[in-house]
Coordinates of C-alpha atoms in Angstrom, one line a residue:
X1 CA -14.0 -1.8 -29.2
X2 CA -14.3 -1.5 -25.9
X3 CA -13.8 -4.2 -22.6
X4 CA -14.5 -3.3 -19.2
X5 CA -12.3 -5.1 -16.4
X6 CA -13.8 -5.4 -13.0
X7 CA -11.4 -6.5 -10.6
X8 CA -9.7 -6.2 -7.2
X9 CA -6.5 -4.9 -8.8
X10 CA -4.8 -2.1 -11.4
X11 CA -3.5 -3.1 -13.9
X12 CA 0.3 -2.2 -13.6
X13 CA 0.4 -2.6 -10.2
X14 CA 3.3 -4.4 -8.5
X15 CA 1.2 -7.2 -7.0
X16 CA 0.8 -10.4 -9.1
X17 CA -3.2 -9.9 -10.1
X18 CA -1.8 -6.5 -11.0
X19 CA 1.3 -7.6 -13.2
X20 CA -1.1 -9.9 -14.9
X21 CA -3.8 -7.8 -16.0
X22 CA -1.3 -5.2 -17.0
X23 CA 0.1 -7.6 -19.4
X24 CA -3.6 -8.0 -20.8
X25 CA -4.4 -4.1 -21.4
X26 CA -1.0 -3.9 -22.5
X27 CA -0.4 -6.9 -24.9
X28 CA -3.8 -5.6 -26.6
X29 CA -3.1 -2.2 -27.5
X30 CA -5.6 -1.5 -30.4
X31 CA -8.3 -1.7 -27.3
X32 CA -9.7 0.7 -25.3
X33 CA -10.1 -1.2 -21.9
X34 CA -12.2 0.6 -18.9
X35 CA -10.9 -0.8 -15.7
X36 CA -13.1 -0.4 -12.5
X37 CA -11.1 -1.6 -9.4
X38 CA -13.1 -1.9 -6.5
X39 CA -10.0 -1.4 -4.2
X40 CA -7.6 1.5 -3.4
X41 CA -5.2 3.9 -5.1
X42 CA -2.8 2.6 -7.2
X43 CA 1.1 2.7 -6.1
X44 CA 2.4 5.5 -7.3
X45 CA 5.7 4.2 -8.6
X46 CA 3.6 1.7 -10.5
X47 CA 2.8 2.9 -14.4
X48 CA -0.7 2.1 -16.4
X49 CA -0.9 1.3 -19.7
X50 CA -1.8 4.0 -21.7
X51 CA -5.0 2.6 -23.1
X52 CA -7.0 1.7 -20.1
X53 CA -8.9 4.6 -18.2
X54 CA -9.0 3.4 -14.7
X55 CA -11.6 3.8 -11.8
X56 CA -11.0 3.0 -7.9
X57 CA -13.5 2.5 -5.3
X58 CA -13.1 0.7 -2.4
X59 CA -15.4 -1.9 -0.8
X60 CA -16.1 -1.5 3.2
X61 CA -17.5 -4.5 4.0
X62 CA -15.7 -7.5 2.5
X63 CA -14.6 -9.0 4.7
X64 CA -17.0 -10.0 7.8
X65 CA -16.0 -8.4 11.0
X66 CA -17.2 -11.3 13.6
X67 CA -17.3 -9.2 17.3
X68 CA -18.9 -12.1 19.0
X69 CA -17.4 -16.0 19.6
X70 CA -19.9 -18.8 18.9
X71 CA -23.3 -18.1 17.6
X72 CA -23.6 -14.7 18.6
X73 CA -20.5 -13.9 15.7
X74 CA -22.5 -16.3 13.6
X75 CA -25.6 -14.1 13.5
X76 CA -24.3 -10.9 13.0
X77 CA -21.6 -12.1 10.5
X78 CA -25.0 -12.9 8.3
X79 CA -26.7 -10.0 9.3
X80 CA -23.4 -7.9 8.0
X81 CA -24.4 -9.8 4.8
X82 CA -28.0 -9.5 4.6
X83 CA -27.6 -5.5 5.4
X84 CA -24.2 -3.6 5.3
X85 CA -23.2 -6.1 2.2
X86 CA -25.9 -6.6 0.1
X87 CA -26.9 -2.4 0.3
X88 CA -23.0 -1.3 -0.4
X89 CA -23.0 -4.0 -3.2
X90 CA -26.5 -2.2 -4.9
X91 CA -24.8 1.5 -4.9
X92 CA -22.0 -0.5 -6.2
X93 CA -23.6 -2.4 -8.9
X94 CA -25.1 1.7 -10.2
X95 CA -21.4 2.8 -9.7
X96 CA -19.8 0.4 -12.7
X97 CA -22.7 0.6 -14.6
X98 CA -22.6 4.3 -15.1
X99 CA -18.9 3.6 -15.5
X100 CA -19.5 1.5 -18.2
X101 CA -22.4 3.4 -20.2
X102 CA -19.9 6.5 -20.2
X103 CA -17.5 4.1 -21.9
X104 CA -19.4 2.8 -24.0
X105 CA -18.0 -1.2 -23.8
X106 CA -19.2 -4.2 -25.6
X107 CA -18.0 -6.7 -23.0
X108 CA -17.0 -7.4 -19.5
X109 CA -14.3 -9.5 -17.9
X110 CA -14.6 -9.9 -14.2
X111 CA -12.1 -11.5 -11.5
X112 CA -13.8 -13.5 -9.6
X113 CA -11.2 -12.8 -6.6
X114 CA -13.3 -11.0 -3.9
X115 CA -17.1 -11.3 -2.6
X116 CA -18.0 -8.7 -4.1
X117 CA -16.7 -9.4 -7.3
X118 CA -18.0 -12.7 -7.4
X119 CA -21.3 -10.9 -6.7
X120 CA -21.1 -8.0 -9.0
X121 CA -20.7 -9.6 -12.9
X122 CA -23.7 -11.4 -13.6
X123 CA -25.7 -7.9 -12.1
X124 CA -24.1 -5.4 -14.1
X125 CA -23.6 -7.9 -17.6
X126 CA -27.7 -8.6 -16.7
X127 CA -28.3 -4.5 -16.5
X128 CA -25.7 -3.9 -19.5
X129 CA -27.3 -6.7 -21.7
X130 CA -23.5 -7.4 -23.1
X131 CA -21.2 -10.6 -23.2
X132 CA -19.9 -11.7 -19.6
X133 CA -16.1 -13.1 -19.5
X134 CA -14.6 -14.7 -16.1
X135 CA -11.5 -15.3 -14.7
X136 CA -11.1 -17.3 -11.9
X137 CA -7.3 -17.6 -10.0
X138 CA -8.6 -19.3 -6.5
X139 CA -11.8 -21.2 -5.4
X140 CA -14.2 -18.6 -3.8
X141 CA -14.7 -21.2 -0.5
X142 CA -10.9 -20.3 -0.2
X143 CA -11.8 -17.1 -0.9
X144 CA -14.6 -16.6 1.5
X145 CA -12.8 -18.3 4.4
X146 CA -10.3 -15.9 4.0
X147 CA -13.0 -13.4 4.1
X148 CA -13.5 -15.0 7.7
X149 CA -17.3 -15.5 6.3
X150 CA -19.8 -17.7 7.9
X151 CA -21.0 -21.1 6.9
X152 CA -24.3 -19.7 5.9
X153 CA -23.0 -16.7 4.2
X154 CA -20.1 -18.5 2.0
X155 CA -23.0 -20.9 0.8
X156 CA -25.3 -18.0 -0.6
X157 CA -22.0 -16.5 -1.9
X158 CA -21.0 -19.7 -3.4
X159 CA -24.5 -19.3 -5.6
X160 CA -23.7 -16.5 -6.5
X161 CA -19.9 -17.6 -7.9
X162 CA -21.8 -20.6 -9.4
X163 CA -24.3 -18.1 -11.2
X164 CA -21.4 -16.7 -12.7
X165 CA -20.0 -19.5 -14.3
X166 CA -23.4 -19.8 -16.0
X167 CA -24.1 -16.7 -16.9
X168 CA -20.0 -16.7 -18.6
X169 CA -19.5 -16.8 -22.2
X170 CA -16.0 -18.5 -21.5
X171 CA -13.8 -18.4 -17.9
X172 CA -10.8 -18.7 -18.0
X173 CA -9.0 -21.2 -15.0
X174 CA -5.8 -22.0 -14.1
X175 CA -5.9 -25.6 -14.1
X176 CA -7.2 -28.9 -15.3
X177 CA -8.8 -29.6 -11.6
X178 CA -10.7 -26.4 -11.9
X179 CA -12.1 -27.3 -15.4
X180 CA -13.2 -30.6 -14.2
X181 CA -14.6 -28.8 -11.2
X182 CA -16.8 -26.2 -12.9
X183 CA -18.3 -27.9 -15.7
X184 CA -20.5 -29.1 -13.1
X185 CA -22.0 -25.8 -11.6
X186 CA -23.1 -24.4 -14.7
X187 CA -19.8 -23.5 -16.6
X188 CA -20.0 -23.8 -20.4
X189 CA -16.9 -23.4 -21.7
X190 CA -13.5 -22.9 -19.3
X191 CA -9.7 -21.8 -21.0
X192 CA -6.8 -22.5 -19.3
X193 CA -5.2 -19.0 -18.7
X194 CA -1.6 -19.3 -16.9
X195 CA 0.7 -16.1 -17.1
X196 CA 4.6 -16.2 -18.6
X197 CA 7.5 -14.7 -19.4
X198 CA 8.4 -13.6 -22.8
X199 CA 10.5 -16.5 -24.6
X200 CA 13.1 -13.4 -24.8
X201 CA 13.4 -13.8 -21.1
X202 CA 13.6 -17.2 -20.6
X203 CA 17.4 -18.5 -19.6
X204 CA 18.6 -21.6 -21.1
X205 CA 21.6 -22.6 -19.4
X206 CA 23.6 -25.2 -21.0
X207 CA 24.9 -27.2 -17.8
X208 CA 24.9 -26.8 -13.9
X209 CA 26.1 -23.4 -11.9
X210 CA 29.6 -23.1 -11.5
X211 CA 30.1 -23.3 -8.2
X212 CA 32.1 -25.4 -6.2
X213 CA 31.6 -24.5 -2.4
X214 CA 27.8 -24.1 -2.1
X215 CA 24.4 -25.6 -3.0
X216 CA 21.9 -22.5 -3.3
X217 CA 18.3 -23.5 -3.3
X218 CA 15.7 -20.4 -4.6
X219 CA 12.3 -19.2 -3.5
X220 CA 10.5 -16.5 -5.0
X221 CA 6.9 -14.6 -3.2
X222 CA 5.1 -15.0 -0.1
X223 CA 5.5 -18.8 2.0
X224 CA 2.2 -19.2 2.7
X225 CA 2.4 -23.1 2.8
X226 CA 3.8 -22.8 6.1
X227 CA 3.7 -26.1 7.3
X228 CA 5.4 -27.5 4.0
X229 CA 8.3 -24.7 4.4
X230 CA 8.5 -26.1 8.4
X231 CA 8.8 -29.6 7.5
X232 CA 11.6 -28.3 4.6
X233 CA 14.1 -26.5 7.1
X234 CA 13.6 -29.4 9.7
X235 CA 15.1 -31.6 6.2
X236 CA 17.6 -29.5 6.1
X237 CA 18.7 -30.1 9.5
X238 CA 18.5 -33.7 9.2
X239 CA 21.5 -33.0 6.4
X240 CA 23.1 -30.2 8.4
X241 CA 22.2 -28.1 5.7
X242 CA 24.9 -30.3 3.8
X243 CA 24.5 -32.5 0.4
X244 CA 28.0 -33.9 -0.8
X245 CA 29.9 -31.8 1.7
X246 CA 28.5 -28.7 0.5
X247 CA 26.8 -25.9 2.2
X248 CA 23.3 -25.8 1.8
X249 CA 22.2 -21.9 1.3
X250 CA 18.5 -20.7 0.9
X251 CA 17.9 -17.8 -1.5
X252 CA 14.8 -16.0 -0.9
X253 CA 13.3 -13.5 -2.8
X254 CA 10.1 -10.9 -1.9
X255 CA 8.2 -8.6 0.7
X256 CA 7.0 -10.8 2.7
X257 CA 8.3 -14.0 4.9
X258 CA 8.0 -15.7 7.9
X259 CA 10.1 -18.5 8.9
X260 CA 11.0 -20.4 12.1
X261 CA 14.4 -21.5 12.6
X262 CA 15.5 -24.3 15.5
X263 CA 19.3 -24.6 14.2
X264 CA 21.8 -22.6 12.5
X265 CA 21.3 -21.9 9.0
X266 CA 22.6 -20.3 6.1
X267 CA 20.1 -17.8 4.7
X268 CA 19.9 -15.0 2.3
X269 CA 17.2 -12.6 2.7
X270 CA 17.4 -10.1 -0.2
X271 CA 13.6 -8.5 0.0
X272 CA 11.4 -7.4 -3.3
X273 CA 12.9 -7.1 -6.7
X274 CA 11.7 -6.3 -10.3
X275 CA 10.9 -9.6 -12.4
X276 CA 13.8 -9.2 -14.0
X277 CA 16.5 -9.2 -11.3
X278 CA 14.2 -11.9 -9.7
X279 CA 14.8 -14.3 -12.8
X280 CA 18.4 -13.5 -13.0
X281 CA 18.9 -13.9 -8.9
X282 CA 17.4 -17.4 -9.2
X283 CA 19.1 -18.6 -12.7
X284 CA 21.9 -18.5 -10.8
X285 CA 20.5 -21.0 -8.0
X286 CA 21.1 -24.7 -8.7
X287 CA 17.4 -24.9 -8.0
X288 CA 14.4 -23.6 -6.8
X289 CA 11.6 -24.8 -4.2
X290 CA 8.0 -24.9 -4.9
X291 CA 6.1 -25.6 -1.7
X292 CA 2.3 -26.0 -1.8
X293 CA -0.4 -26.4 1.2
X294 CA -1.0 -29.8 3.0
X295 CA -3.5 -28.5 5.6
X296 CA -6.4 -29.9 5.0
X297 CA -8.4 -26.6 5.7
X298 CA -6.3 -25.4 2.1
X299 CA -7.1 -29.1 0.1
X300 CA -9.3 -27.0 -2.1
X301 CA -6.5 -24.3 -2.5
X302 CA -4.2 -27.0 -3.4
X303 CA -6.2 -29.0 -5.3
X304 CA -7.7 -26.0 -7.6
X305 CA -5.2 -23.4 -8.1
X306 CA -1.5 -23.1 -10.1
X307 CA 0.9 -20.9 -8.1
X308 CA 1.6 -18.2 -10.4
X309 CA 5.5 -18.5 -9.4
X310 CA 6.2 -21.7 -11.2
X311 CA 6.1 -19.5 -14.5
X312 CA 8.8 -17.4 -12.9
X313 CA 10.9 -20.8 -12.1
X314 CA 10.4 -22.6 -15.2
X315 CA 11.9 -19.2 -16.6
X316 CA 14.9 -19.6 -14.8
X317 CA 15.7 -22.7 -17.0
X318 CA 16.7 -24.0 -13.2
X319 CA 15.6 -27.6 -11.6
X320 CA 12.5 -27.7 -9.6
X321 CA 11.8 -29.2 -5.9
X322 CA 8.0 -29.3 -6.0
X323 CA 6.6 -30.0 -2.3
X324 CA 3.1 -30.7 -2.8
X325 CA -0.2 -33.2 -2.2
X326 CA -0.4 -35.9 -4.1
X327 CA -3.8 -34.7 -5.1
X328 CA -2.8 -30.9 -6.0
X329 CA -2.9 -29.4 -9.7
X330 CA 0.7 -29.4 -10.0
X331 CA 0.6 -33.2 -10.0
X332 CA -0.6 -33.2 -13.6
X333 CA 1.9 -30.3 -14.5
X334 CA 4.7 -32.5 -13.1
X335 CA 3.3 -35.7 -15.3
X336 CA 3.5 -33.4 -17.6
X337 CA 7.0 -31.9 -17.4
X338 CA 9.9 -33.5 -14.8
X339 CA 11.0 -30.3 -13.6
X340 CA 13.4 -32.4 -11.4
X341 CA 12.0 -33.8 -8.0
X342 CA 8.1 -34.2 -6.9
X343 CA 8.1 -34.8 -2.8
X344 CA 4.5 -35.5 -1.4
X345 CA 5.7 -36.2 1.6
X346 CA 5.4 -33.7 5.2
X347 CA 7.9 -35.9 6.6
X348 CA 11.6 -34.5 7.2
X349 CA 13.5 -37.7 6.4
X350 CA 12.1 -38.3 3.5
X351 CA 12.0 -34.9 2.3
X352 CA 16.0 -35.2 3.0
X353 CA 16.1 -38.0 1.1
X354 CA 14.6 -36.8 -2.3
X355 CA 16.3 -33.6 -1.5
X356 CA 19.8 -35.4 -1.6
X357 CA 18.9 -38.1 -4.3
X358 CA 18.5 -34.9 -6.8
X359 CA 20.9 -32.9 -6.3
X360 CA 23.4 -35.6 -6.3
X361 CA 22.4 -37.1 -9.4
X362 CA 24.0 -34.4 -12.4
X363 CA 22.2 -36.9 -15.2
X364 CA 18.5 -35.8 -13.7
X365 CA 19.6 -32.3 -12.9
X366 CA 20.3 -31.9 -16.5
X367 CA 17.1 -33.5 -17.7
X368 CA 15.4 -31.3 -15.1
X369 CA 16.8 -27.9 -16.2
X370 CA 15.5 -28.9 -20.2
X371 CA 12.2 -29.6 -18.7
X372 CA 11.9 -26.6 -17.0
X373 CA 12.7 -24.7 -20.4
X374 CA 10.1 -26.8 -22.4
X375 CA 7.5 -26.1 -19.9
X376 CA 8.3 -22.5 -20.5
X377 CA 8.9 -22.9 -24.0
X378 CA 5.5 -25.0 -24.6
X379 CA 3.3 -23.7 -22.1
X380 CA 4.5 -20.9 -19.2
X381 CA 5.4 -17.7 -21.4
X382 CA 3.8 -15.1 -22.8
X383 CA 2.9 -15.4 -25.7
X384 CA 0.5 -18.3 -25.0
X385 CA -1.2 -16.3 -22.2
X386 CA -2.5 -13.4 -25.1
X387 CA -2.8 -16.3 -27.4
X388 CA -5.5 -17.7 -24.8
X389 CA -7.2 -14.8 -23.6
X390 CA -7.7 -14.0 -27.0
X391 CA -9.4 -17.0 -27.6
X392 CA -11.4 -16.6 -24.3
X393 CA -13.1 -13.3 -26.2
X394 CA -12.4 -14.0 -29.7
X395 CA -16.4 -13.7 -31.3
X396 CA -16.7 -10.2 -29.7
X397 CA -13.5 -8.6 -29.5
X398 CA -11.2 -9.7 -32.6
X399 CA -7.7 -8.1 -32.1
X400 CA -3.7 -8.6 -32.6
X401 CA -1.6 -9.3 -29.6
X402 CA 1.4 -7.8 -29.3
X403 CA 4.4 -9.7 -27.4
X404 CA 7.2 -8.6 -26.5
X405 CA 10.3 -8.9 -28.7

């Protein structure tokens, strides 16, 4: 059997999209996955699994190059769709399908996590006449917008996303907002798919961190919720980054981070690391913080996708600050499971507050930290995410996942 992947990313890859997928081809290894990524070379410190034959090609023209302010940019942003697009998309659309006939596959699981992609799987399934699989990790308007597309232009693209919902056999979501969402354009049946750690990972620590002269609070990835992470260090100024006469010290962990500070803090800055040495560094936090978007140009962000890094958090067996809408997904996940503190609030004070009420309160912190571990336990690990994407191809593709011990 035979699945071809159509994404943005190799699998294998040290981004997220790529660690995912790489589970996938890997966790399946009686398959003989073709990957076409319509993107770049892969890193070359990065290793593919060995049963995936992969294909690059980049795509010129996703993302709309506006030259002009005002209507001007308008027009030729849709004219850039209705020609330089639309023609690169058609050689495109001949380019996987050849792909695919070589390899002879039975199905097709697309990302939806580009224009083009979200263009691209209903053409080629339609030309291949086989089953069409679709896995969706953000809205597309988010998507487009950060395409800097049009008005016009996102709206014929958004048919086109919508056409692939109903033109899927399954998709597979990362939320209960997006299920609720997408039954209405079209989608028949949608699987939760959220990736994990292997339950051999997971840390289960049996009390709080040892240590008597500091409060260290964790973040993991990119701080793209800006104004959530503003209104955070302007709490911790309110509390002269103190709780209980302890120094406050931020732990942060990846590549990429942009921060603004107006008093002196206490920060450690300790770049990219492996998933490993990132679950160990922030096990040995006393908890981690989960901001998530209040601007109301990312409501749709917030309110439809899961951060990917509340699997890595959950896996630390460590308490949880979530900093979030009232009206995001991880409102449900925090019904859910009490990972320790939900804040809904942009305003310092009473971010301090919650802040302080939490940490000083050793009978939630406990209850917190076995939350954290049934969430990963029950829900966040790996072996539910093969479990679930095997169900989202079961009838065509019957196969054995293989976890990790």
């Amino acid at each position: 059997m035979s699945l071809l992947i159509i994404s943005d990313v190799i699998p294998g890859d040290f981004n997220v999209g790529g660690i995912i997928l790489g589970d996938i081809v890997s966790g399946f290894p009686d398959i003989k996955f073709a990957v076409f990524a319509v993107c770049g070379k892969p890193n070359p410190e990065s290793s593919q699994p060995s049963n995936a034959k992969v294909f690059t090609r980049p795509f010129s023209n996703e993302t709309s190059r506006r030259h002009w302010r005002g209507w001007a940019g308008t027009i030729g942003s849709i004219l850039q769709w209705m020609g330089k697009f639309r023609f690169e998309l058609h050689h495109l659309v001949d380019e996987v399908v050849t792909f695919a006939e070589q390899e002879q596959v039975n199905a097709i699981l697309v990302t939806l996590s580009t224009p083009s992609l979200i263009a691209l799987g209903p053409r080629v399934a339609q030309v291949l006449n086989v089953p069409l699989y679709s896995l969706v990790w953000d809205d597309p308007d988010y998507i487009l917008r950060n395409h800097c597309w049009d008005r016009f232009s996102r709206n014929r693209m958004l048919s086109s996303f919508y056409s692939a919902l109903s033109h899927s056999r399954r998709v597979a979501v990362v939320s209960d907002s997006m299920i609720e969402e997408y039954k209405n354009f079209g989608a028949r049946e949608c699987i939760i798919l959220r990736h994990g750690f292997p339950r051999s990972l997971i840390h289960r620590p049996t009390g709080p961190i040892k240590n008597n002269s500091s409060i260290t609070i964790g973040f993991a990835g990119t701080n793209y919720a800006l104004s959530s992470w503003n209104s955070f260090l302007k709490a911790l100024d309110i509390l002269d980054w103190k709780i209980g006469g302890l120094d406050i010290v931020v732990r942060l962990l990846g590549g990429q981070v942009r921060l603004f500070f107006q008093h002196p803090a206490r920060v450690e800055c300790l770049g990219w690391h492996s998933n490993d040495e990132v679950l160990k560094l922030l096990s040995e936090c006393d908890l981690n913080y989960l901001p998530y978007p209040f601007d109301p140009s990312l409501s749709r962000l917030a309110l439809l996708s899961f951060p990917t890094k509340l699997s890595t958090y959950v896996a630390t067996g460590r308490p949880v600050f979530v900093h979030a809408p009232e009206y995001s997904s991880l409102r449900n996940f925090y019904n859910e499971y009490n990972l320790g503190a939900f804040c809904s609030s942009q305003d310092p004070g009473v971010i301090a507050f919650e802040l302080e009420q939490l940490v000083k309160n050793p009978d939630q912190m406990r209850k917190a930290t076995l939350e954290a571990i049934r969430a990963a336990d029950e829900e966040l690990n790996k072996d539910v995410f093969l479990d679930r994407f095997k169900s989202l191809l079961g009838e065509v593709m019957p196969m054995r996942a293989v976890c990790d011990p």
